[in-house]
Amino acid sequence: MRLEKNTTTVEEHNKSIQLDATIKTNGVDLSINNAWLERLIEEPNKKRRLDQRTPFQRDKARVLHSAAFRRLQSKTQIHNNGLSDFYRTRLTHSLEVAQIGTGIIANLQMIQPEFHALLPGNNLIETICLSHDIGHPPFGHGGETALNYMMIEHGGFEGNGQTFRILTQLEQYTEHNGMNLTRRSLLGLLKYPVCLSELSNSYPIDNSRNFRQLKTEEWMPAKGIYDHDKTLLDSVLTPLCESDRRLFGSKRTPINDSKQHLKSKYKSFDCSVMEIADDIAYGVHDLEDAIAMGIINKALWQEKVLTQLYEIKDFCLHDQLQEITDNLFSLQHFKRKDAIGSLVNALITSISIQRVNKQFIEPLLAYNAYLDPAMYQALEILKSFVLNYVIKSPDLQILEYRGQQIVMELFETFKAGPLRFLPESAKQLWKAQNGDESREQRVIADYISSLTDNHALRLHASLFSSNQTTPMMGEHAF
């Protein structure tokens, strides 16, 4: 399940792109340093006869064939995948984000050809989009909050940090270096390129309450990289000059809420494309599932969304809004698809490349993709609607709470008896930490976060249900 993804206000967004009226490279050399094509660790022993693939084709293949990617087929997007095989999972969501990402690049190639040297090819943007959610634990943000609570004294837990960890360490494509993707692919996945200790605000002092009493909003993690993975973060950023690296690590403070976590301020160009594609899939495609399930009806849409969309100045779909509304709630499925397609097309074709901060020297940081103000506002309305009337609906909150309890009880069990209950591969990793408690707990978090929703449910039942008779043999870690 998803919570609100982006707290940037419409005013902040508009201000950030009020730059030169005519797009220029502003003297920035758009040629890409070859260091971004390199991997963090050389692979002299990986020889493939007559292999003509580019580095990014290899990156995409590593993601597609990874166990972590396959597990997304049984991880919650918004609607629990046990309810039906029709609704989107993390896997189908990631595929849609990749498709939208390539659509964005194709449109930018056409409208801003002067940035051709900067634009990623399809293999690169697909690699980034396909793997952007690979670190999310079972039960979506409910599972994420639960793991953060259990790990709060040992570095916390956060889905984006876990994605980075899987790609650089855990996925067993290499012995110790995960998928060992190219630096540019990893840079594109760094939505929050700052360590968690620099971003986290204080959590409640008393964390001794019963699991049942856990307040999710108090234990939501900051978004960033685990502190003990900082060396790998630094290795990814090696091609940057010192001034760019300092600026890239800048933070922004929350507006009018001193209790919120800080957030990193900048992301790379490739990452900005992925993030917009992710937001479009969340705000539009996840909306489609909610309509199909009957969670959202036409009257609620007209009251909470349509009225706001009509108020947006320069909104390119003004004249089509009523037709789109009728088609969204039509009993004829092809009409709903046409309405969804119209919304996605309007968003993709409203994106342009703009200068981020004139102090950046590295072209991958100097520019980002932005939605124009009217379409940004429209997408924020859609995302807010999905958040408030789908994700926060009691039925989905019950499912999230249930998953949260399962994750915490599994963690408590493995912590009490790691050598009794962890599968052999995780057990060996736990032993290898040589008594370092924080890293031992991280092994447990890594294992639990790798579970699919269904595997976590079965494992929990085998531990706590008197009716469970099916053994868990054959289930693997990571």
Coordinates of C-alpha atoms in Angstrom, one line a residue:
M1 CA 0.0 0.0 0.0
R2 CA 1.2 3.5 -0.8
L3 CA 1.3 6.6 1.3
E4 CA 1.7 10.1 0.0
K5 CA 4.9 10.2 -2.1
N6 CA 5.7 13.8 -2.7
T7 CA 5.2 16.7 -0.3
T8 CA 6.4 19.4 -2.7
T9 CA 3.7 22.1 -3.0
V10 CA 2.4 23.4 -6.4
E11 CA 4.0 26.8 -5.6
E12 CA 7.4 25.1 -4.9
H13 CA 7.2 23.2 -8.2
N14 CA 6.2 26.2 -10.2
K15 CA 9.1 28.3 -8.7
S16 CA 11.6 25.5 -9.4
I17 CA 10.9 25.6 -13.2
Q18 CA 10.5 29.4 -13.6
L19 CA 13.9 29.6 -15.4
D20 CA 14.9 30.6 -18.9
A21 CA 11.9 30.9 -21.2
T22 CA 13.9 29.3 -24.0
I23 CA 15.6 26.0 -23.3
K24 CA 19.3 26.3 -23.6
T25 CA 22.2 24.2 -22.3
N26 CA 23.5 27.3 -20.6
G27 CA 27.0 26.4 -21.4
V28 CA 26.8 23.0 -19.7
D29 CA 28.8 20.3 -21.5
L30 CA 26.2 17.5 -22.0
S31 CA 28.7 14.8 -22.8
I32 CA 28.5 12.0 -20.3
N33 CA 31.6 10.8 -18.4
N34 CA 32.5 7.2 -19.2
A35 CA 32.9 6.6 -15.5
W36 CA 29.1 6.4 -15.3
L37 CA 29.2 3.3 -17.6
E38 CA 31.5 1.5 -15.2
R39 CA 30.4 -0.9 -12.5
L40 CA 31.4 -0.5 -8.8
I41 CA 33.4 -3.7 -9.0
E42 CA 35.2 -5.0 -12.2
E43 CA 34.1 -8.4 -13.4
P44 CA 37.1 -9.9 -15.2
N45 CA 35.7 -13.5 -14.8
K46 CA 32.4 -12.8 -16.5
K47 CA 33.1 -13.6 -20.1
R48 CA 30.3 -14.1 -22.6
R49 CA 31.2 -15.3 -26.1
L50 CA 30.4 -12.8 -28.8
D51 CA 28.4 -10.7 -26.4
Q52 CA 27.5 -7.5 -28.2
R53 CA 25.2 -6.0 -25.5
T54 CA 25.7 -2.5 -24.1
P55 CA 26.3 -2.0 -20.4
F56 CA 22.7 -0.9 -19.9
Q57 CA 21.4 -3.9 -21.8
R58 CA 23.3 -6.0 -19.3
D59 CA 21.9 -4.0 -16.4
K60 CA 18.3 -4.6 -17.6
A61 CA 18.9 -8.3 -18.0
R62 CA 20.3 -8.5 -14.5
V63 CA 17.2 -6.9 -13.1
L64 CA 14.7 -8.9 -15.2
H65 CA 16.3 -12.2 -14.2
S66 CA 16.7 -11.4 -10.5
A67 CA 14.8 -13.2 -7.8
A68 CA 14.1 -9.8 -6.2
F69 CA 12.3 -8.6 -9.3
R70 CA 10.2 -11.8 -9.6
R71 CA 9.0 -11.5 -6.0
L72 CA 7.3 -8.2 -7.0
Q73 CA 4.6 -10.3 -8.6
S74 CA 3.4 -11.2 -5.1
K75 CA 3.9 -7.9 -3.2
T76 CA 1.1 -5.4 -2.6
Q77 CA 0.7 -2.3 -4.8
I78 CA -2.5 -0.8 -3.4
H79 CA -5.0 -3.7 -3.4
N80 CA -3.9 -6.9 -1.7
N81 CA -3.1 -9.4 -4.4
G82 CA -4.9 -12.2 -2.6
L83 CA -8.2 -10.5 -3.4
S84 CA -8.0 -11.1 -7.2
D85 CA -5.5 -11.7 -9.9
F86 CA -6.8 -8.8 -11.9
Y87 CA -5.4 -5.9 -9.8
R88 CA -2.0 -4.4 -10.1
T89 CA 0.9 -5.8 -8.1
R90 CA 4.3 -4.2 -7.5
L91 CA 5.5 -6.2 -10.6
T92 CA 2.8 -4.9 -13.0
H93 CA 3.1 -1.4 -11.6
S94 CA 6.9 -1.5 -12.3
L95 CA 6.2 -2.7 -15.8
E96 CA 3.8 0.2 -16.3
V97 CA 6.3 2.7 -14.9
A98 CA 8.9 1.5 -17.3
Q99 CA 6.5 1.9 -20.2
I100 CA 5.6 5.4 -19.2
G101 CA 9.3 6.2 -18.7
T102 CA 10.2 5.2 -22.3
G103 CA 7.2 7.3 -23.4
I104 CA 8.6 10.3 -21.6
I105 CA 12.0 9.9 -23.2
A106 CA 10.5 9.5 -26.7
N107 CA 8.5 12.8 -26.2
L108 CA 11.6 14.6 -24.9
Q109 CA 13.6 13.4 -27.9
M110 CA 11.1 15.0 -30.2
I111 CA 10.4 18.3 -28.4
Q112 CA 14.0 19.0 -27.1
P113 CA 16.4 17.3 -29.4
E114 CA 19.2 19.6 -28.2
F115 CA 19.4 17.4 -25.1
H116 CA 19.9 14.2 -27.1
A117 CA 23.3 13.5 -25.5
L118 CA 21.7 13.7 -22.0
L119 CA 18.7 11.5 -22.6
P120 CA 18.9 7.9 -21.5
G121 CA 18.2 5.1 -24.0
N122 CA 15.3 2.7 -23.4
N123 CA 17.4 0.0 -21.7
L124 CA 18.7 2.4 -19.1
I125 CA 15.4 4.1 -18.2
E126 CA 13.7 0.7 -18.2
T127 CA 16.4 -0.7 -15.8
I128 CA 15.8 2.2 -13.4
C129 CA 12.0 2.0 -13.6
L130 CA 11.8 -1.8 -13.4
S131 CA 13.9 -1.8 -10.2
H132 CA 12.7 1.3 -8.4
D133 CA 10.4 -0.7 -6.1
I134 CA 12.5 -3.8 -5.7
G135 CA 13.3 -3.0 -2.0
H136 CA 9.8 -2.7 -0.8
P137 CA 8.9 -5.3 1.9
P138 CA 5.7 -7.4 2.0
F139 CA 2.5 -5.5 2.7
G140 CA 3.7 -2.2 1.3
H141 CA 4.2 0.8 3.5
G142 CA 2.7 -1.1 6.4
G143 CA 5.5 -3.6 6.3
E144 CA 8.0 -0.8 5.8
T145 CA 6.8 1.0 8.9
A146 CA 6.9 -2.2 10.9
L147 CA 10.5 -3.0 9.9
N148 CA 11.5 0.6 10.7
Y149 CA 10.0 0.2 14.2
M150 CA 11.8 -3.1 14.8
M151 CA 15.1 -1.7 13.4
I152 CA 14.9 1.8 15.0
E153 CA 18.0 1.3 17.2
H154 CA 20.0 -0.4 14.4
G155 CA 19.8 2.1 11.5
G156 CA 16.1 1.9 10.7
F157 CA 14.4 0.5 7.5
E158 CA 13.3 2.3 4.4
G159 CA 12.2 0.9 1.0
N160 CA 14.5 3.1 -1.2
G161 CA 17.5 2.3 1.0
Q162 CA 16.7 -1.4 0.7
T163 CA 16.5 -1.1 -3.1
F164 CA 20.0 0.3 -3.1
R165 CA 21.1 -2.5 -0.7
I166 CA 19.6 -5.3 -2.9
L167 CA 21.2 -3.9 -6.1
T168 CA 24.6 -3.3 -4.6
Q169 CA 24.9 -6.2 -2.0
L170 CA 22.1 -8.7 -1.6
E171 CA 21.0 -10.0 -5.0
Q172 CA 23.1 -13.0 -5.7
Y173 CA 24.3 -12.2 -9.3
T174 CA 27.7 -11.7 -7.8
E175 CA 29.2 -13.1 -4.6
H176 CA 29.3 -9.8 -2.6
N177 CA 28.2 -7.0 -4.8
G178 CA 24.6 -7.7 -5.7
M179 CA 23.7 -7.0 -9.3
N180 CA 26.7 -4.8 -9.7
L181 CA 24.9 -2.4 -12.0
T182 CA 26.6 0.5 -13.8
R183 CA 27.0 3.8 -11.8
R184 CA 24.5 5.6 -14.0
S185 CA 21.8 3.0 -13.4
L186 CA 22.4 3.2 -9.6
L187 CA 22.5 7.1 -9.8
G188 CA 19.1 6.9 -11.4
L189 CA 17.7 4.9 -8.5
L190 CA 19.0 7.3 -5.9
K191 CA 15.8 9.2 -5.2
Y192 CA 17.2 10.3 -1.8
P193 CA 21.0 10.3 -2.0
V194 CA 21.6 11.1 1.7
C195 CA 22.1 8.8 4.7
L196 CA 19.2 8.3 7.0
S197 CA 20.9 9.7 10.1
E198 CA 21.2 13.1 8.4
L199 CA 17.4 13.1 7.6
S200 CA 15.6 11.4 10.5
N201 CA 13.8 13.5 13.0
S202 CA 13.2 12.1 16.5
Y203 CA 10.9 9.1 17.1
P204 CA 8.8 8.6 20.2
I205 CA 11.1 7.9 23.2
D206 CA 8.9 5.1 24.5
N207 CA 8.9 2.2 22.1
S208 CA 7.9 -0.4 24.6
R209 CA 4.2 -0.4 23.7
N210 CA 2.5 -3.6 22.6
F211 CA 2.6 -4.1 18.8
R212 CA -1.2 -3.7 18.7
Q213 CA -0.8 -0.1 19.9
L214 CA 1.7 1.0 17.3
K215 CA 0.8 4.3 15.7
T216 CA 2.0 4.1 12.1
E217 CA 2.3 7.8 11.6
E218 CA 4.9 8.0 14.5
W219 CA 7.2 5.4 12.9
M220 CA 7.2 6.2 9.2
P221 CA 10.9 6.3 8.2
A222 CA 12.8 9.2 6.6
K223 CA 13.8 8.4 3.0
G224 CA 17.5 7.8 2.3
I225 CA 20.4 5.3 2.4
Y226 CA 21.4 3.3 5.4
D227 CA 24.4 4.7 7.2
H228 CA 26.4 1.5 7.0
D229 CA 26.0 1.6 3.2
K230 CA 27.6 5.0 2.9
T231 CA 30.8 3.6 1.4
L232 CA 28.8 2.2 -1.5
L233 CA 26.9 5.5 -2.0
D234 CA 30.3 7.3 -2.1
S235 CA 31.5 4.8 -4.7
V236 CA 28.5 5.5 -6.9
L237 CA 29.2 9.2 -6.7
T238 CA 32.9 8.9 -7.5
P239 CA 32.6 10.7 -10.9
L240 CA 31.3 13.9 -9.3
C241 CA 33.6 16.8 -8.4
E242 CA 33.7 17.8 -4.8
S243 CA 31.3 20.8 -5.2
D244 CA 28.7 18.8 -7.0
R245 CA 28.9 16.0 -4.4
R246 CA 28.3 18.6 -1.6
L247 CA 25.4 20.2 -3.4
F248 CA 23.9 16.8 -4.3
G249 CA 23.8 16.0 -0.6
S250 CA 21.7 19.2 0.2
K251 CA 18.6 18.8 2.3
R252 CA 15.3 20.7 2.4
T253 CA 13.3 21.2 5.5
P254 CA 9.5 20.4 5.7
I255 CA 7.1 23.3 5.4
N256 CA 5.5 24.4 8.7
D257 CA 6.1 21.0 10.4
S258 CA 9.2 20.7 12.5
K259 CA 8.3 17.1 13.5
Q260 CA 8.7 15.8 9.9
H261 CA 11.8 14.2 8.6
L262 CA 14.1 16.2 6.4
K263 CA 14.3 15.3 2.7
S264 CA 17.1 15.4 0.2
K265 CA 16.9 18.2 -2.2
Y266 CA 18.2 16.9 -5.5
K267 CA 18.1 13.9 -7.8
S268 CA 19.6 13.0 -11.1
F269 CA 18.0 13.6 -14.5
D270 CA 17.3 9.9 -15.0
C271 CA 15.8 9.7 -11.5
S272 CA 13.5 12.7 -12.2
V273 CA 12.1 10.9 -15.2
M274 CA 11.5 7.7 -13.2
E275 CA 9.8 9.6 -10.4
I276 CA 7.4 11.3 -12.7
A277 CA 6.6 8.0 -14.4
D278 CA 6.0 6.5 -11.0
D279 CA 3.7 9.3 -9.9
I280 CA 1.7 9.0 -13.2
A281 CA 1.3 5.2 -12.6
Y282 CA 0.3 5.8 -9.0
G283 CA -2.1 8.7 -9.7
V284 CA -3.8 7.3 -12.9
H285 CA -3.3 3.5 -13.2
D286 CA -3.9 2.8 -9.5
L287 CA -7.0 5.0 -9.8
E288 CA -8.2 2.6 -12.5
D289 CA -8.1 -0.3 -10.1
A290 CA -10.0 1.6 -7.5
I291 CA -12.8 2.4 -10.0
A292 CA -12.9 -1.3 -11.2
M293 CA -13.2 -2.4 -7.5
G294 CA -16.1 0.0 -6.9
I295 CA -14.2 1.8 -4.1
I296 CA -14.6 5.1 -6.0
N297 CA -17.9 6.0 -7.6
K298 CA -18.8 8.7 -10.1
A299 CA -20.4 11.0 -7.6
L300 CA -17.3 11.0 -5.4
W301 CA -15.1 11.7 -8.4
Q302 CA -17.2 14.6 -9.5
E303 CA -17.3 16.1 -6.1
K304 CA -13.6 15.7 -5.1
V305 CA -11.7 15.7 -8.4
L306 CA -13.7 17.0 -11.3
T307 CA -14.5 20.3 -9.6
Q308 CA -10.8 20.9 -8.8
L309 CA -9.6 20.0 -12.3
Y310 CA -12.0 22.5 -13.9
E311 CA -10.4 25.2 -11.7
I312 CA -6.9 24.6 -13.1
K313 CA -5.8 27.4 -15.4
D314 CA -4.4 26.3 -18.7
F315 CA -5.4 22.7 -18.2
C316 CA -5.2 21.1 -21.6
L317 CA -8.0 18.6 -21.0
H318 CA -10.7 21.2 -20.0
D319 CA -12.9 20.5 -22.9
Q320 CA -12.6 16.7 -22.5
L321 CA -13.2 16.4 -18.8
Q322 CA -16.9 15.4 -18.9
E323 CA -16.2 12.8 -21.6
I324 CA -13.3 11.5 -19.6
T325 CA -15.5 11.2 -16.5
D326 CA -18.2 9.4 -18.4
N327 CA -15.7 7.0 -19.9
L328 CA -14.0 6.3 -16.6
F329 CA -17.2 5.1 -15.0
S330 CA -18.6 3.4 -18.1
L331 CA -19.5 -0.3 -17.9
Q332 CA -17.7 -0.7 -21.2
H333 CA -14.1 -1.5 -20.4
F334 CA -12.6 -0.1 -23.6
K335 CA -14.0 3.3 -22.7
R336 CA -12.3 3.4 -19.3
K337 CA -9.1 2.4 -21.0
D338 CA -9.5 5.3 -23.5
A339 CA -10.0 7.8 -20.6
I340 CA -6.9 6.4 -18.7
G341 CA -4.9 6.7 -22.0
S342 CA -6.0 10.3 -22.4
L343 CA -4.9 11.3 -18.9
V344 CA -1.5 9.5 -19.3
N345 CA -0.9 11.0 -22.7
A346 CA -1.7 14.5 -21.4
L347 CA 0.8 14.1 -18.6
I348 CA 3.6 12.6 -20.7
T349 CA 3.4 15.3 -23.3
S350 CA 3.5 18.1 -20.7
I351 CA 7.0 17.3 -19.5
S352 CA 10.1 19.3 -20.4
I353 CA 13.8 19.5 -19.4
Q354 CA 14.8 22.4 -17.2
R355 CA 17.9 23.6 -15.4
V356 CA 17.9 22.6 -11.8
N357 CA 20.7 24.6 -10.1
K358 CA 23.3 26.6 -12.1
Q359 CA 26.0 25.6 -9.7
F360 CA 25.9 21.9 -10.8
I361 CA 28.7 21.0 -13.3
E362 CA 27.7 17.4 -13.9
P363 CA 25.0 17.4 -16.7
L364 CA 23.2 14.4 -15.1
L365 CA 22.6 16.6 -12.1
A366 CA 22.3 20.0 -13.8
Y367 CA 19.0 19.1 -15.4
N368 CA 15.7 17.5 -14.4
A369 CA 12.5 16.6 -16.1
Y370 CA 9.4 18.6 -14.9
L371 CA 5.7 18.6 -15.5
D372 CA 4.3 21.9 -16.6
P373 CA 2.5 23.7 -13.7
A374 CA -1.1 22.9 -14.8
M375 CA -0.4 19.2 -15.3
Y376 CA 1.6 19.0 -12.1
Q377 CA -1.4 20.4 -10.2
A378 CA -3.7 17.9 -12.0
L379 CA -1.5 15.0 -11.0
E380 CA -1.3 16.2 -7.4
I381 CA -5.1 16.2 -7.3
L382 CA -5.3 12.6 -8.6
K383 CA -2.6 11.4 -6.2
S384 CA -4.3 13.1 -3.2
F385 CA -7.6 11.5 -4.3
V386 CA -6.1 8.0 -4.4
L387 CA -4.4 8.6 -1.0
N388 CA -7.5 9.9 0.8
Y389 CA -10.2 7.8 -0.7
V390 CA -8.5 4.6 -1.6
I391 CA -5.4 4.0 0.6
K392 CA -6.9 5.5 3.7
S393 CA -10.2 3.7 3.3
P394 CA -11.0 1.5 6.3
D395 CA -10.9 -1.8 4.3
L396 CA -7.3 -1.2 3.0
Q397 CA -6.2 0.2 6.4
I398 CA -7.3 -3.1 8.0
L399 CA -5.2 -5.0 5.5
E400 CA -2.2 -2.8 6.1
Y401 CA -2.6 -3.1 9.9
R402 CA -2.8 -6.9 9.6
G403 CA 0.4 -7.0 7.5
Q404 CA 2.2 -4.7 9.9
Q405 CA 1.4 -7.0 12.8
I406 CA 2.6 -10.1 10.8
V407 CA 5.9 -8.4 10.0
M408 CA 6.6 -7.4 13.6
E409 CA 5.8 -10.8 15.0
L410 CA 8.0 -12.5 12.4
F411 CA 10.9 -10.1 13.3
E412 CA 10.4 -10.8 17.0
T413 CA 10.5 -14.6 16.4
F414 CA 13.7 -14.5 14.3
K415 CA 15.4 -12.1 16.7
A416 CA 14.7 -14.5 19.6
G417 CA 15.9 -17.6 17.7
P418 CA 17.9 -16.7 14.5
L419 CA 19.8 -20.0 14.5
R420 CA 16.5 -21.9 15.0
F421 CA 14.2 -20.2 12.5
L422 CA 16.2 -18.5 9.8
P423 CA 16.7 -20.4 6.6
E424 CA 20.2 -21.7 6.1
S425 CA 21.5 -19.0 3.8
A426 CA 20.3 -16.2 6.1
K427 CA 21.6 -18.1 9.1
Q428 CA 25.1 -18.2 7.6
L429 CA 24.9 -14.4 6.9
W430 CA 23.8 -13.9 10.5
K431 CA 26.8 -15.9 11.8
A432 CA 29.2 -13.9 9.6
Q433 CA 28.4 -10.7 11.5
N434 CA 30.5 -11.9 14.4
G435 CA 28.3 -10.6 17.2
D436 CA 27.8 -7.1 15.7
E437 CA 24.2 -6.7 16.9
S438 CA 23.2 -4.0 14.4
R439 CA 24.4 -6.0 11.5
E440 CA 22.8 -9.2 12.8
Q441 CA 19.4 -7.4 13.0
R442 CA 20.0 -6.1 9.5
V443 CA 20.3 -9.7 8.3
I444 CA 16.9 -10.4 9.8
A445 CA 15.4 -7.2 8.2
D446 CA 16.9 -8.2 4.9
Y447 CA 15.3 -11.6 5.1
I448 CA 11.8 -10.5 6.1
S449 CA 11.8 -7.7 3.5
S450 CA 12.6 -10.2 0.8
L451 CA 9.4 -12.2 1.6
T452 CA 6.4 -11.9 -0.7
D453 CA 3.0 -11.2 1.0
N454 CA 2.0 -14.8 0.5
H455 CA 5.2 -16.3 1.8
A456 CA 5.0 -14.0 4.9
L457 CA 1.4 -15.1 5.5
R458 CA 2.3 -18.8 5.2
L459 CA 5.4 -18.4 7.4
H460 CA 3.4 -16.6 10.1
A461 CA 0.7 -19.2 10.0
S462 CA 3.3 -22.0 10.4
L463 CA 4.6 -20.3 13.5
F464 CA 1.4 -19.2 15.2
S465 CA -1.6 -21.0 13.8
S466 CA -2.6 -24.4 15.3
N467 CA -4.4 -25.1 12.0
Q468 CA -1.2 -24.8 9.9
T469 CA 0.0 -28.3 8.7
T470 CA 1.9 -27.4 5.5
P471 CA 5.7 -27.2 6.2
M472 CA 7.7 -24.3 5.0
M473 CA 10.5 -26.4 3.5
G474 CA 12.0 -25.2 0.2
E475 CA 11.3 -21.5 0.8
H476 CA 14.6 -19.6 0.2
A477 CA 16.0 -16.4 1.5
F478 CA 16.8 -13.2 -0.5

